[in-house]
């Protein structure tokens, strides 16, 4: 029998999970340092992609759209792996909170849509808002389901 | 130089998301992810204000791309929505997704309007 998966809603920090509750007081410098280092890597990767694929105020922000969907797919994979097997304690702070949190961005999503509306491209803004929302939810579900299935198949062997 | 400013902003923004999330959860013991909503709305408000001001590229890199980008997150938001759906909290899941989008867009517009009004 495998133990039931823990009820974790928030991948950044969930105070219902005992390990998350204790981690900051036990190792504050290591946890915050890992998050900061991961955040820098994620943000630089995002900035690189965004500057390679710029968009006009009325154009569809493909770079940010792709970044957010890719990050959602990867958090699904990461959390499935973390839920299925023991991993070192800094893996979630570094990769989940830091790298993927720093890579994906909600503020650019909201501001890109707001600027498109201001520039007179309300249709593009609406399409971008809806496509990112639906795409992000499908991506996290696909990442989680695919990784969980692969891990279960490997464990059954 | 731009790379360093983005890195500095992100090195502050990502830990601040974690600390804000902890602080909000410690005060609201609810299945609704108020912590992530807080950082996403606050980051959208600030980035809206930054884009309204004719700022130097250095400020945009530090505050916009680095700080706001790392403070806010789509990966956490989507995973939370998935988990709420899985746990049968459908209302919370739908409310989380829709409230984030509506509040984020409203915050971006408000930040833009406020900064525009203040700076003329």
PDB file of C-alpha atoms in Angstrom:
ATOM      1  CA  UNK A   1       0.000   0.000   0.000  1.00  0.00           C
ATOM      2  CA  UNK A   2       1.288   3.431  -0.874  1.00  0.00           C
ATOM      3  CA  UNK A   3       0.482   6.178   1.627  1.00  0.00           C
ATOM      4  CA  UNK A   4      -2.253   8.606   0.548  1.00  0.00           C
ATOM      5  CA  UNK A   5      -0.878  11.737  -1.124  1.00  0.00           C
ATOM      6  CA  UNK A   6      -0.617  14.726   1.160  1.00  0.00           C
ATOM      7  CA  UNK A   7      -3.222  17.448   0.692  1.00  0.00           C
ATOM      8  CA  UNK A   8      -1.019  20.129  -0.781  1.00  0.00           C
ATOM      9  CA  UNK A   9      -2.832  22.962  -2.541  1.00  0.00           C
ATOM     10  CA  UNK A  10      -0.043  25.542  -2.754  1.00  0.00           C
ATOM     11  CA  UNK A  11       3.240  24.322  -4.294  1.00  0.00           C
ATOM     12  CA  UNK A  12       5.117  27.410  -3.025  1.00  0.00           C
ATOM     13  CA  UNK A  13       4.384  26.871   0.645  1.00  0.00           C
ATOM     14  CA  UNK A  14       1.440  25.096   2.236  1.00  0.00           C
ATOM     15  CA  UNK A  15       1.185  25.473   6.003  1.00  0.00           C
ATOM     16  CA  UNK A  16      -1.059  22.363   6.169  1.00  0.00           C
ATOM     17  CA  UNK A  17       2.035  20.327   5.206  1.00  0.00           C
ATOM     18  CA  UNK A  18       4.240  19.808   8.308  1.00  0.00           C
ATOM     19  CA  UNK A  19       7.517  19.922   6.326  1.00  0.00           C
ATOM     20  CA  UNK A  20       6.605  23.293   4.793  1.00  0.00           C
ATOM     21  CA  UNK A  21       5.546  24.679   8.165  1.00  0.00           C
ATOM     22  CA  UNK A  22       8.912  23.787   9.743  1.00  0.00           C
ATOM     23  CA  UNK A  23      11.341  24.555   6.891  1.00  0.00           C
ATOM     24  CA  UNK A  24      11.724  28.325   7.320  1.00  0.00           C
ATOM     25  CA  UNK A  25      12.522  28.295  11.042  1.00  0.00           C
ATOM     26  CA  UNK A  26      14.836  25.285  10.643  1.00  0.00           C
ATOM     27  CA  UNK A  27      16.907  26.583   7.705  1.00  0.00           C
ATOM     28  CA  UNK A  28      15.940  30.200   6.909  1.00  0.00           C
ATOM     29  CA  UNK A  29      19.089  31.131   4.961  1.00  0.00           C
ATOM     30  CA  UNK A  30      19.149  27.909   2.919  1.00  0.00           C
ATOM     31  CA  UNK A  31      15.420  28.067   2.025  1.00  0.00           C
ATOM     32  CA  UNK A  32      15.374  31.772   1.118  1.00  0.00           C
ATOM     33  CA  UNK A  33      18.750  31.484  -0.650  1.00  0.00           C
ATOM     34  CA  UNK A  34      17.551  28.545  -2.750  1.00  0.00           C
ATOM     35  CA  UNK A  35      14.360  30.443  -3.672  1.00  0.00           C
ATOM     36  CA  UNK A  36      16.312  33.590  -4.603  1.00  0.00           C
ATOM     37  CA  UNK A  37      18.854  31.654  -6.688  1.00  0.00           C
ATOM     38  CA  UNK A  38      16.111  29.730  -8.468  1.00  0.00           C
ATOM     39  CA  UNK A  39      14.114  32.919  -9.016  1.00  0.00           C
ATOM     40  CA  UNK A  40      17.121  34.592 -10.667  1.00  0.00           C
ATOM     41  CA  UNK A  41      17.609  31.673 -13.086  1.00  0.00           C
ATOM     42  CA  UNK A  42      13.904  31.535 -13.947  1.00  0.00           C
ATOM     43  CA  UNK A  43      13.586  35.293 -14.440  1.00  0.00           C
ATOM     44  CA  UNK A  44      16.704  35.502 -16.640  1.00  0.00           C
ATOM     45  CA  UNK A  45      15.419  32.647 -18.821  1.00  0.00           C
ATOM     46  CA  UNK A  46      12.078  34.467 -19.147  1.00  0.00           C
ATOM     47  CA  UNK A  47      13.742  37.796 -19.958  1.00  0.00           C
ATOM     48  CA  UNK A  48      15.899  36.127 -22.609  1.00  0.00           C
ATOM     49  CA  UNK A  49      12.910  34.529 -24.330  1.00  0.00           C
ATOM     50  CA  UNK A  50      10.839  37.740 -24.113  1.00  0.00           C
ATOM     51  CA  UNK A  51      13.597  39.859 -25.660  1.00  0.00           C
ATOM     52  CA  UNK A  52      14.133  37.291 -28.434  1.00  0.00           C
ATOM     53  CA  UNK A  53      10.407  37.343 -29.334  1.00  0.00           C
ATOM     54  CA  UNK A  54       9.106  40.897 -28.770  1.00  0.00           C
ATOM     55  CA  UNK A  55       5.508  41.876 -29.519  1.00  0.00           C
ATOM     56  CA  UNK A  56       3.778  45.153 -30.392  1.00  0.00           C
ATOM     57  CA  UNK A  57       1.191  46.596 -27.920  1.00  0.00           C
ATOM     58  CA  UNK A  58      -1.625  45.283 -30.137  1.00  0.00           C
ATOM     59  CA  UNK A  59       0.058  41.951 -30.968  1.00  0.00           C
ATOM     60  CA  UNK A  60      -0.420  38.608 -29.224  1.00  0.00           C
ATOM     61  CA  UNK A  61       2.305  38.164 -26.539  1.00  0.00           C
ATOM     62  CA  UNK A  62       3.462  34.742 -27.775  1.00  0.00           C
ATOM     63  CA  UNK A  63       6.662  34.671 -25.694  1.00  0.00           C
ATOM     64  CA  UNK A  64       4.923  35.244 -22.345  1.00  0.00           C
ATOM     65  CA  UNK A  65       2.122  32.888 -23.392  1.00  0.00           C
ATOM     66  CA  UNK A  66       4.622  30.111 -24.162  1.00  0.00           C
ATOM     67  CA  UNK A  67       6.638  30.776 -20.993  1.00  0.00           C
ATOM     68  CA  UNK A  68       3.579  30.560 -18.762  1.00  0.00           C
ATOM     69  CA  UNK A  69       2.280  27.364 -20.384  1.00  0.00           C
ATOM     70  CA  UNK A  70       5.709  25.684 -20.257  1.00  0.00           C
ATOM     71  CA  UNK A  71       6.120  26.639 -16.586  1.00  0.00           C
ATOM     72  CA  UNK A  72       2.678  25.230 -15.755  1.00  0.00           C
ATOM     73  CA  UNK A  73       3.487  21.941 -17.520  1.00  0.00           C
ATOM     74  CA  UNK A  74       6.768  21.681 -15.574  1.00  0.00           C
ATOM     75  CA  UNK A  75       5.241  22.463 -12.149  1.00  0.00           C
ATOM     76  CA  UNK A  76       2.781  19.611 -12.781  1.00  0.00           C
ATOM     77  CA  UNK A  77       5.683  17.247 -13.500  1.00  0.00           C
ATOM     78  CA  UNK A  78       7.725  18.514 -10.541  1.00  0.00           C
ATOM     79  CA  UNK A  79       4.913  18.206  -8.001  1.00  0.00           C
ATOM     80  CA  UNK A  80       4.032  14.699  -9.242  1.00  0.00           C
ATOM     81  CA  UNK A  81       7.663  13.639  -8.734  1.00  0.00           C
ATOM     82  CA  UNK A  82       7.851  15.272  -5.291  1.00  0.00           C
ATOM     83  CA  UNK A  83       4.568  13.630  -4.263  1.00  0.00           C
ATOM     84  CA  UNK A  84       5.683  10.177  -5.393  1.00  0.00           C
ATOM     85  CA  UNK A  85       9.147   9.849  -3.908  1.00  0.00           C
ATOM     86  CA  UNK A  86      11.359  11.407  -1.226  1.00  0.00           C
ATOM     87  CA  UNK A  87      13.436  14.281  -2.579  1.00  0.00           C
ATOM     88  CA  UNK A  88      16.014  16.517  -0.847  1.00  0.00           C
ATOM     89  CA  UNK A  89      14.318  19.293   1.175  1.00  0.00           C
ATOM     90  CA  UNK A  90      15.568  22.171  -0.988  1.00  0.00           C
ATOM     91  CA  UNK A  91      14.287  20.751  -4.302  1.00  0.00           C
ATOM     92  CA  UNK A  92      10.798  22.297  -3.982  1.00  0.00           C
ATOM     93  CA  UNK A  93      12.040  25.737  -2.801  1.00  0.00           C
ATOM     94  CA  UNK A  94      14.687  25.887  -5.545  1.00  0.00           C
ATOM     95  CA  UNK A  95      12.864  24.411  -8.551  1.00  0.00           C
ATOM     96  CA  UNK A  96       9.214  25.020  -7.683  1.00  0.00           C
ATOM     97  CA  UNK A  97       9.140  28.305  -5.768  1.00  0.00           C
ATOM     98  CA  UNK A  98      12.297  29.749  -7.342  1.00  0.00           C
ATOM     99  CA  UNK A  99      12.918  28.602 -10.926  1.00  0.00           C
ATOM    100  CA  UNK A 100       9.320  28.002 -12.063  1.00  0.00           C
ATOM    101  CA  UNK A 101       7.871  30.825  -9.957  1.00  0.00           C
ATOM    102  CA  UNK A 102      10.498  33.212 -11.350  1.00  0.00           C
ATOM    103  CA  UNK A 103      10.070  31.896 -14.914  1.00  0.00           C
ATOM    104  CA  UNK A 104       6.280  32.264 -15.074  1.00  0.00           C
ATOM    105  CA  UNK A 105       4.738  35.667 -14.570  1.00  0.00           C
ATOM    106  CA  UNK A 106       1.237  36.840 -13.810  1.00  0.00           C
ATOM    107  CA  UNK A 107       1.996  40.575 -13.751  1.00  0.00           C
ATOM    108  CA  UNK A 108       3.203  40.644 -17.387  1.00  0.00           C
ATOM    109  CA  UNK A 109       0.081  38.653 -18.353  1.00  0.00           C
ATOM    110  CA  UNK A 110      -2.244  41.192 -16.704  1.00  0.00           C
ATOM    111  CA  UNK A 111      -0.340  44.243 -17.975  1.00  0.00           C
ATOM    112  CA  UNK A 112       0.004  42.895 -21.546  1.00  0.00           C
ATOM    113  CA  UNK A 113      -3.781  42.407 -21.655  1.00  0.00           C
ATOM    114  CA  UNK A 114      -4.416  45.842 -20.149  1.00  0.00           C
ATOM    115  CA  UNK A 115      -2.076  47.506 -22.676  1.00  0.00           C
ATOM    116  CA  UNK A 116      -3.748  45.700 -25.572  1.00  0.00           C
ATOM    117  CA  UNK A 117      -7.139  47.009 -24.413  1.00  0.00           C
ATOM    118  CA  UNK A 118      -5.718  50.554 -24.114  1.00  0.00           C
ATOM    119  CA  UNK A 119      -4.176  50.247 -27.594  1.00  0.00           C
ATOM    120  CA  UNK A 120      -7.594  49.334 -29.027  1.00  0.00           C
ATOM    121  CA  UNK A 121      -7.011  45.589 -29.464  1.00  0.00           C
ATOM    122  CA  UNK A 122      -9.694  44.327 -27.079  1.00  0.00           C
ATOM    123  CA  UNK A 123     -10.173  41.156 -29.144  1.00  0.00           C
ATOM    124  CA  UNK A 124      -6.495  40.240 -28.847  1.00  0.00           C
ATOM    125  CA  UNK A 125      -6.596  40.980 -25.104  1.00  0.00           C
ATOM    126  CA  UNK A 126      -9.614  38.742 -24.595  1.00  0.00           C
ATOM    127  CA  UNK A 127      -8.113  35.921 -26.676  1.00  0.00           C
ATOM    128  CA  UNK A 128      -4.831  36.201 -24.739  1.00  0.00           C
ATOM    129  CA  UNK A 129      -6.586  36.244 -21.336  1.00  0.00           C
ATOM    130  CA  UNK A 130      -8.695  33.186 -22.168  1.00  0.00           C
ATOM    131  CA  UNK A 131      -6.003  31.216 -24.026  1.00  0.00           C
ATOM    132  CA  UNK A 132      -3.495  31.615 -21.188  1.00  0.00           C
ATOM    133  CA  UNK A 133      -6.067  30.645 -18.542  1.00  0.00           C
ATOM    134  CA  UNK A 134      -7.274  27.542 -20.387  1.00  0.00           C
ATOM    135  CA  UNK A 135      -3.788  26.644 -21.649  1.00  0.00           C
ATOM    136  CA  UNK A 136      -2.210  26.955 -18.192  1.00  0.00           C
ATOM    137  CA  UNK A 137      -4.817  24.689 -16.603  1.00  0.00           C
ATOM    138  CA  UNK A 138      -4.545  22.085 -19.379  1.00  0.00           C
ATOM    139  CA  UNK A 139      -0.718  22.227 -19.210  1.00  0.00           C
ATOM    140  CA  UNK A 140      -0.523  21.668 -15.426  1.00  0.00           C
ATOM    141  CA  UNK A 141      -3.024  18.804 -15.695  1.00  0.00           C
ATOM    142  CA  UNK A 142      -1.088  17.157 -18.564  1.00  0.00           C
ATOM    143  CA  UNK A 143       2.243  17.565 -16.737  1.00  0.00           C
ATOM    144  CA  UNK A 144       0.900  16.122 -13.499  1.00  0.00           C
ATOM    145  CA  UNK A 145      -1.051  13.259 -15.103  1.00  0.00           C
ATOM    146  CA  UNK A 146       1.735  12.209 -17.497  1.00  0.00           C
ATOM    147  CA  UNK A 147       4.420  12.277 -14.787  1.00  0.00           C
ATOM    148  CA  UNK A 148       2.213  10.412 -12.287  1.00  0.00           C
ATOM    149  CA  UNK A 149       1.449   7.714 -14.878  1.00  0.00           C
ATOM    150  CA  UNK A 150       5.113   7.273 -15.798  1.00  0.00           C
ATOM    151  CA  UNK A 151       6.130   7.075 -12.124  1.00  0.00           C
ATOM    152  CA  UNK A 152       3.389   4.532 -11.334  1.00  0.00           C
ATOM    153  CA  UNK A 153       4.405   2.383 -14.320  1.00  0.00           C
ATOM    154  CA  UNK A 154       8.037   2.451 -13.237  1.00  0.00           C
ATOM    155  CA  UNK A 155       7.103   1.602  -9.630  1.00  0.00           C
ATOM    156  CA  UNK A 156       4.980  -1.356 -10.759  1.00  0.00           C
ATOM    157  CA  UNK A 157       7.893  -2.912 -12.645  1.00  0.00           C
TER     158      UNK A 157
ATOM    159  CA  UNK B   1      23.934  45.714 -16.546  1.00  0.00           C
ATOM    160  CA  UNK B   2      20.317  44.898 -17.473  1.00  0.00           C
ATOM    161  CA  UNK B   3      20.957  41.230 -16.640  1.00  0.00           C
ATOM    162  CA  UNK B   4      22.275  42.181 -13.183  1.00  0.00           C
ATOM    163  CA  UNK B   5      19.254  44.394 -12.475  1.00  0.00           C
ATOM    164  CA  UNK B   6      16.810  41.668 -13.532  1.00  0.00           C
ATOM    165  CA  UNK B   7      18.705  39.188 -11.343  1.00  0.00           C
ATOM    166  CA  UNK B   8      18.624  41.553  -8.354  1.00  0.00           C
ATOM    167  CA  UNK B   9      14.896  42.193  -8.759  1.00  0.00           C
ATOM    168  CA  UNK B  10      14.168  38.471  -9.054  1.00  0.00           C
ATOM    169  CA  UNK B  11      16.372  37.650  -6.044  1.00  0.00           C
ATOM    170  CA  UNK B  12      14.067  39.900  -3.987  1.00  0.00           C
ATOM    171  CA  UNK B  13      10.747  39.104  -5.685  1.00  0.00           C
ATOM    172  CA  UNK B  14      10.806  35.294  -5.452  1.00  0.00           C
ATOM    173  CA  UNK B  15      11.548  35.083  -1.683  1.00  0.00           C
ATOM    174  CA  UNK B  16       8.999  37.862  -1.081  1.00  0.00           C
ATOM    175  CA  UNK B  17       6.305  35.724  -2.785  1.00  0.00           C
ATOM    176  CA  UNK B  18       7.196  32.826  -0.470  1.00  0.00           C
ATOM    177  CA  UNK B  19       7.205  35.022   2.669  1.00  0.00           C
ATOM    178  CA  UNK B  20       3.959  36.798   1.720  1.00  0.00           C
ATOM    179  CA  UNK B  21       2.280  33.461   0.992  1.00  0.00           C
ATOM    180  CA  UNK B  22       3.357  32.158   4.423  1.00  0.00           C
ATOM    181  CA  UNK B  23       2.199  35.315   6.211  1.00  0.00           C
ATOM    182  CA  UNK B  24      -1.216  35.320   4.494  1.00  0.00           C
ATOM    183  CA  UNK B  25      -1.782  31.602   5.169  1.00  0.00           C
ATOM    184  CA  UNK B  26      -0.815  32.035   8.809  1.00  0.00           C
ATOM    185  CA  UNK B  27      -3.641  34.571   9.161  1.00  0.00           C
ATOM    186  CA  UNK B  28      -6.287  32.870   6.968  1.00  0.00           C
ATOM    187  CA  UNK B  29      -6.662  29.132   7.482  1.00  0.00           C
ATOM    188  CA  UNK B  30      -8.769  28.586   4.365  1.00  0.00           C
ATOM    189  CA  UNK B  31      -8.489  26.229   1.370  1.00  0.00           C
ATOM    190  CA  UNK B  32      -8.710  29.294  -0.870  1.00  0.00           C
ATOM    191  CA  UNK B  33      -5.168  30.331  -1.980  1.00  0.00           C
ATOM    192  CA  UNK B  34      -5.307  33.924  -0.749  1.00  0.00           C
ATOM    193  CA  UNK B  35      -1.509  34.188  -0.575  1.00  0.00           C
ATOM    194  CA  UNK B  36      -0.923  33.663  -4.306  1.00  0.00           C
ATOM    195  CA  UNK B  37      -3.848  35.935  -5.187  1.00  0.00           C
ATOM    196  CA  UNK B  38      -2.279  38.644  -3.006  1.00  0.00           C
ATOM    197  CA  UNK B  39       1.136  38.564  -4.704  1.00  0.00           C
ATOM    198  CA  UNK B  40      -0.363  38.300  -8.200  1.00  0.00           C
ATOM    199  CA  UNK B  41      -2.660  41.290  -7.682  1.00  0.00           C
ATOM    200  CA  UNK B  42       0.030  43.380  -5.930  1.00  0.00           C
ATOM    201  CA  UNK B  43       2.568  42.592  -8.672  1.00  0.00           C
ATOM    202  CA  UNK B  44       0.061  43.484 -11.416  1.00  0.00           C
ATOM    203  CA  UNK B  45      -0.705  46.802  -9.678  1.00  0.00           C
ATOM    204  CA  UNK B  46       2.997  47.677  -9.427  1.00  0.00           C
ATOM    205  CA  UNK B  47       3.821  46.619 -12.992  1.00  0.00           C
ATOM    206  CA  UNK B  48       0.830  48.611 -14.277  1.00  0.00           C
ATOM    207  CA  UNK B  49       2.264  51.666 -12.515  1.00  0.00           C
ATOM    208  CA  UNK B  50       5.791  51.013 -13.836  1.00  0.00           C
ATOM    209  CA  UNK B  51       4.573  50.840 -17.454  1.00  0.00           C
ATOM    210  CA  UNK B  52       2.686  54.151 -17.084  1.00  0.00           C
ATOM    211  CA  UNK B  53       5.794  56.108 -16.113  1.00  0.00           C
ATOM    212  CA  UNK B  54       8.333  56.953 -18.825  1.00  0.00           C
ATOM    213  CA  UNK B  55      11.033  55.228 -16.744  1.00  0.00           C
ATOM    214  CA  UNK B  56      14.617  54.422 -17.587  1.00  0.00           C
ATOM    215  CA  UNK B  57      15.199  50.900 -18.985  1.00  0.00           C
ATOM    216  CA  UNK B  58      17.123  50.130 -15.782  1.00  0.00           C
ATOM    217  CA  UNK B  59      14.011  50.706 -13.640  1.00  0.00           C
ATOM    218  CA  UNK B  60      11.891  48.531 -15.949  1.00  0.00           C
ATOM    219  CA  UNK B  61      14.476  45.737 -15.739  1.00  0.00           C
ATOM    220  CA  UNK B  62      14.814  45.905 -11.938  1.00  0.00           C
ATOM    221  CA  UNK B  63      11.192  46.510 -10.910  1.00  0.00           C
ATOM    222  CA  UNK B  64       9.241  45.171 -13.892  1.00  0.00           C
ATOM    223  CA  UNK B  65      11.033  42.173 -15.402  1.00  0.00           C
ATOM    224  CA  UNK B  66      12.932  41.154 -12.270  1.00  0.00           C
ATOM    225  CA  UNK B  67      10.885  42.021  -9.194  1.00  0.00           C
ATOM    226  CA  UNK B  68       7.269  41.907 -10.466  1.00  0.00           C
ATOM    227  CA  UNK B  69       8.050  38.965 -12.737  1.00  0.00           C
ATOM    228  CA  UNK B  70       9.454  36.836  -9.915  1.00  0.00           C
ATOM    229  CA  UNK B  71       6.938  38.037  -7.326  1.00  0.00           C
ATOM    230  CA  UNK B  72       3.990  36.926  -9.479  1.00  0.00           C
ATOM    231  CA  UNK B  73       3.432  33.431 -10.817  1.00  0.00           C
ATOM    232  CA  UNK B  74       1.292  31.410 -13.182  1.00  0.00           C
ATOM    233  CA  UNK B  75       2.761  28.011 -12.232  1.00  0.00           C
ATOM    234  CA  UNK B  76       1.594  28.263  -8.608  1.00  0.00           C
ATOM    235  CA  UNK B  77      -1.823  29.590  -9.606  1.00  0.00           C
ATOM    236  CA  UNK B  78      -2.477  26.779 -12.087  1.00  0.00           C
ATOM    237  CA  UNK B  79      -1.268  24.032  -9.727  1.00  0.00           C
ATOM    238  CA  UNK B  80      -3.476  25.355  -6.923  1.00  0.00           C
ATOM    239  CA  UNK B  81      -6.474  25.383  -9.264  1.00  0.00           C
ATOM    240  CA  UNK B  82      -5.711  21.796 -10.335  1.00  0.00           C
ATOM    241  CA  UNK B  83      -5.451  20.614  -6.720  1.00  0.00           C
ATOM    242  CA  UNK B  84      -8.654  22.343  -5.655  1.00  0.00           C
ATOM    243  CA  UNK B  85     -10.444  20.636  -8.565  1.00  0.00           C
ATOM    244  CA  UNK B  86      -8.958  17.243  -7.596  1.00  0.00           C
ATOM    245  CA  UNK B  87     -10.015  17.644  -3.967  1.00  0.00           C
ATOM    246  CA  UNK B  88     -13.583  18.334  -5.037  1.00  0.00           C
ATOM    247  CA  UNK B  89     -13.439  22.032  -4.161  1.00  0.00           C
ATOM    248  CA  UNK B  90     -14.790  22.980  -7.597  1.00  0.00           C
ATOM    249  CA  UNK B  91     -16.244  26.283  -6.478  1.00  0.00           C
ATOM    250  CA  UNK B  92     -12.930  27.346  -4.955  1.00  0.00           C
ATOM    251  CA  UNK B  93     -11.073  26.268  -8.120  1.00  0.00           C
ATOM    252  CA  UNK B  94     -13.292  28.251 -10.495  1.00  0.00           C
ATOM    253  CA  UNK B  95     -13.395  31.239  -8.125  1.00  0.00           C
ATOM    254  CA  UNK B  96      -9.591  31.179  -7.810  1.00  0.00           C
ATOM    255  CA  UNK B  97      -9.007  31.166 -11.579  1.00  0.00           C
ATOM    256  CA  UNK B  98     -11.610  33.794 -12.424  1.00  0.00           C
ATOM    257  CA  UNK B  99     -10.887  36.081  -9.451  1.00  0.00           C
ATOM    258  CA  UNK B 100      -7.148  36.023 -10.295  1.00  0.00           C
ATOM    259  CA  UNK B 101      -7.731  37.067 -13.907  1.00  0.00           C
ATOM    260  CA  UNK B 102     -10.334  39.744 -13.127  1.00  0.00           C
ATOM    261  CA  UNK B 103      -8.479  41.168 -10.099  1.00  0.00           C
ATOM    262  CA  UNK B 104      -5.117  41.031 -11.908  1.00  0.00           C
ATOM    263  CA  UNK B 105      -6.453  42.905 -14.934  1.00  0.00           C
ATOM    264  CA  UNK B 106      -8.214  45.429 -12.684  1.00  0.00           C
ATOM    265  CA  UNK B 107      -5.040  45.944 -10.639  1.00  0.00           C
ATOM    266  CA  UNK B 108      -2.942  46.486 -13.786  1.00  0.00           C
ATOM    267  CA  UNK B 109      -5.442  49.092 -15.050  1.00  0.00           C
ATOM    268  CA  UNK B 110      -5.622  50.780 -11.627  1.00  0.00           C
ATOM    269  CA  UNK B 111      -1.826  50.917 -11.267  1.00  0.00           C
ATOM    270  CA  UNK B 112      -1.523  52.373 -14.763  1.00  0.00           C
ATOM    271  CA  UNK B 113      -4.252  54.992 -14.117  1.00  0.00           C
ATOM    272  CA  UNK B 114      -2.862  56.030 -10.720  1.00  0.00           C
ATOM    273  CA  UNK B 115       0.715  56.426 -11.962  1.00  0.00           C
ATOM    274  CA  UNK B 116      -0.504  58.243 -15.073  1.00  0.00           C
ATOM    275  CA  UNK B 117      -2.559  60.671 -12.951  1.00  0.00           C
ATOM    276  CA  UNK B 118       0.264  61.286 -10.471  1.00  0.00           C
ATOM    277  CA  UNK B 119       2.987  61.878 -13.047  1.00  0.00           C
ATOM    278  CA  UNK B 120       0.758  63.713 -15.531  1.00  0.00           C
TER     279      UNK B 120
END
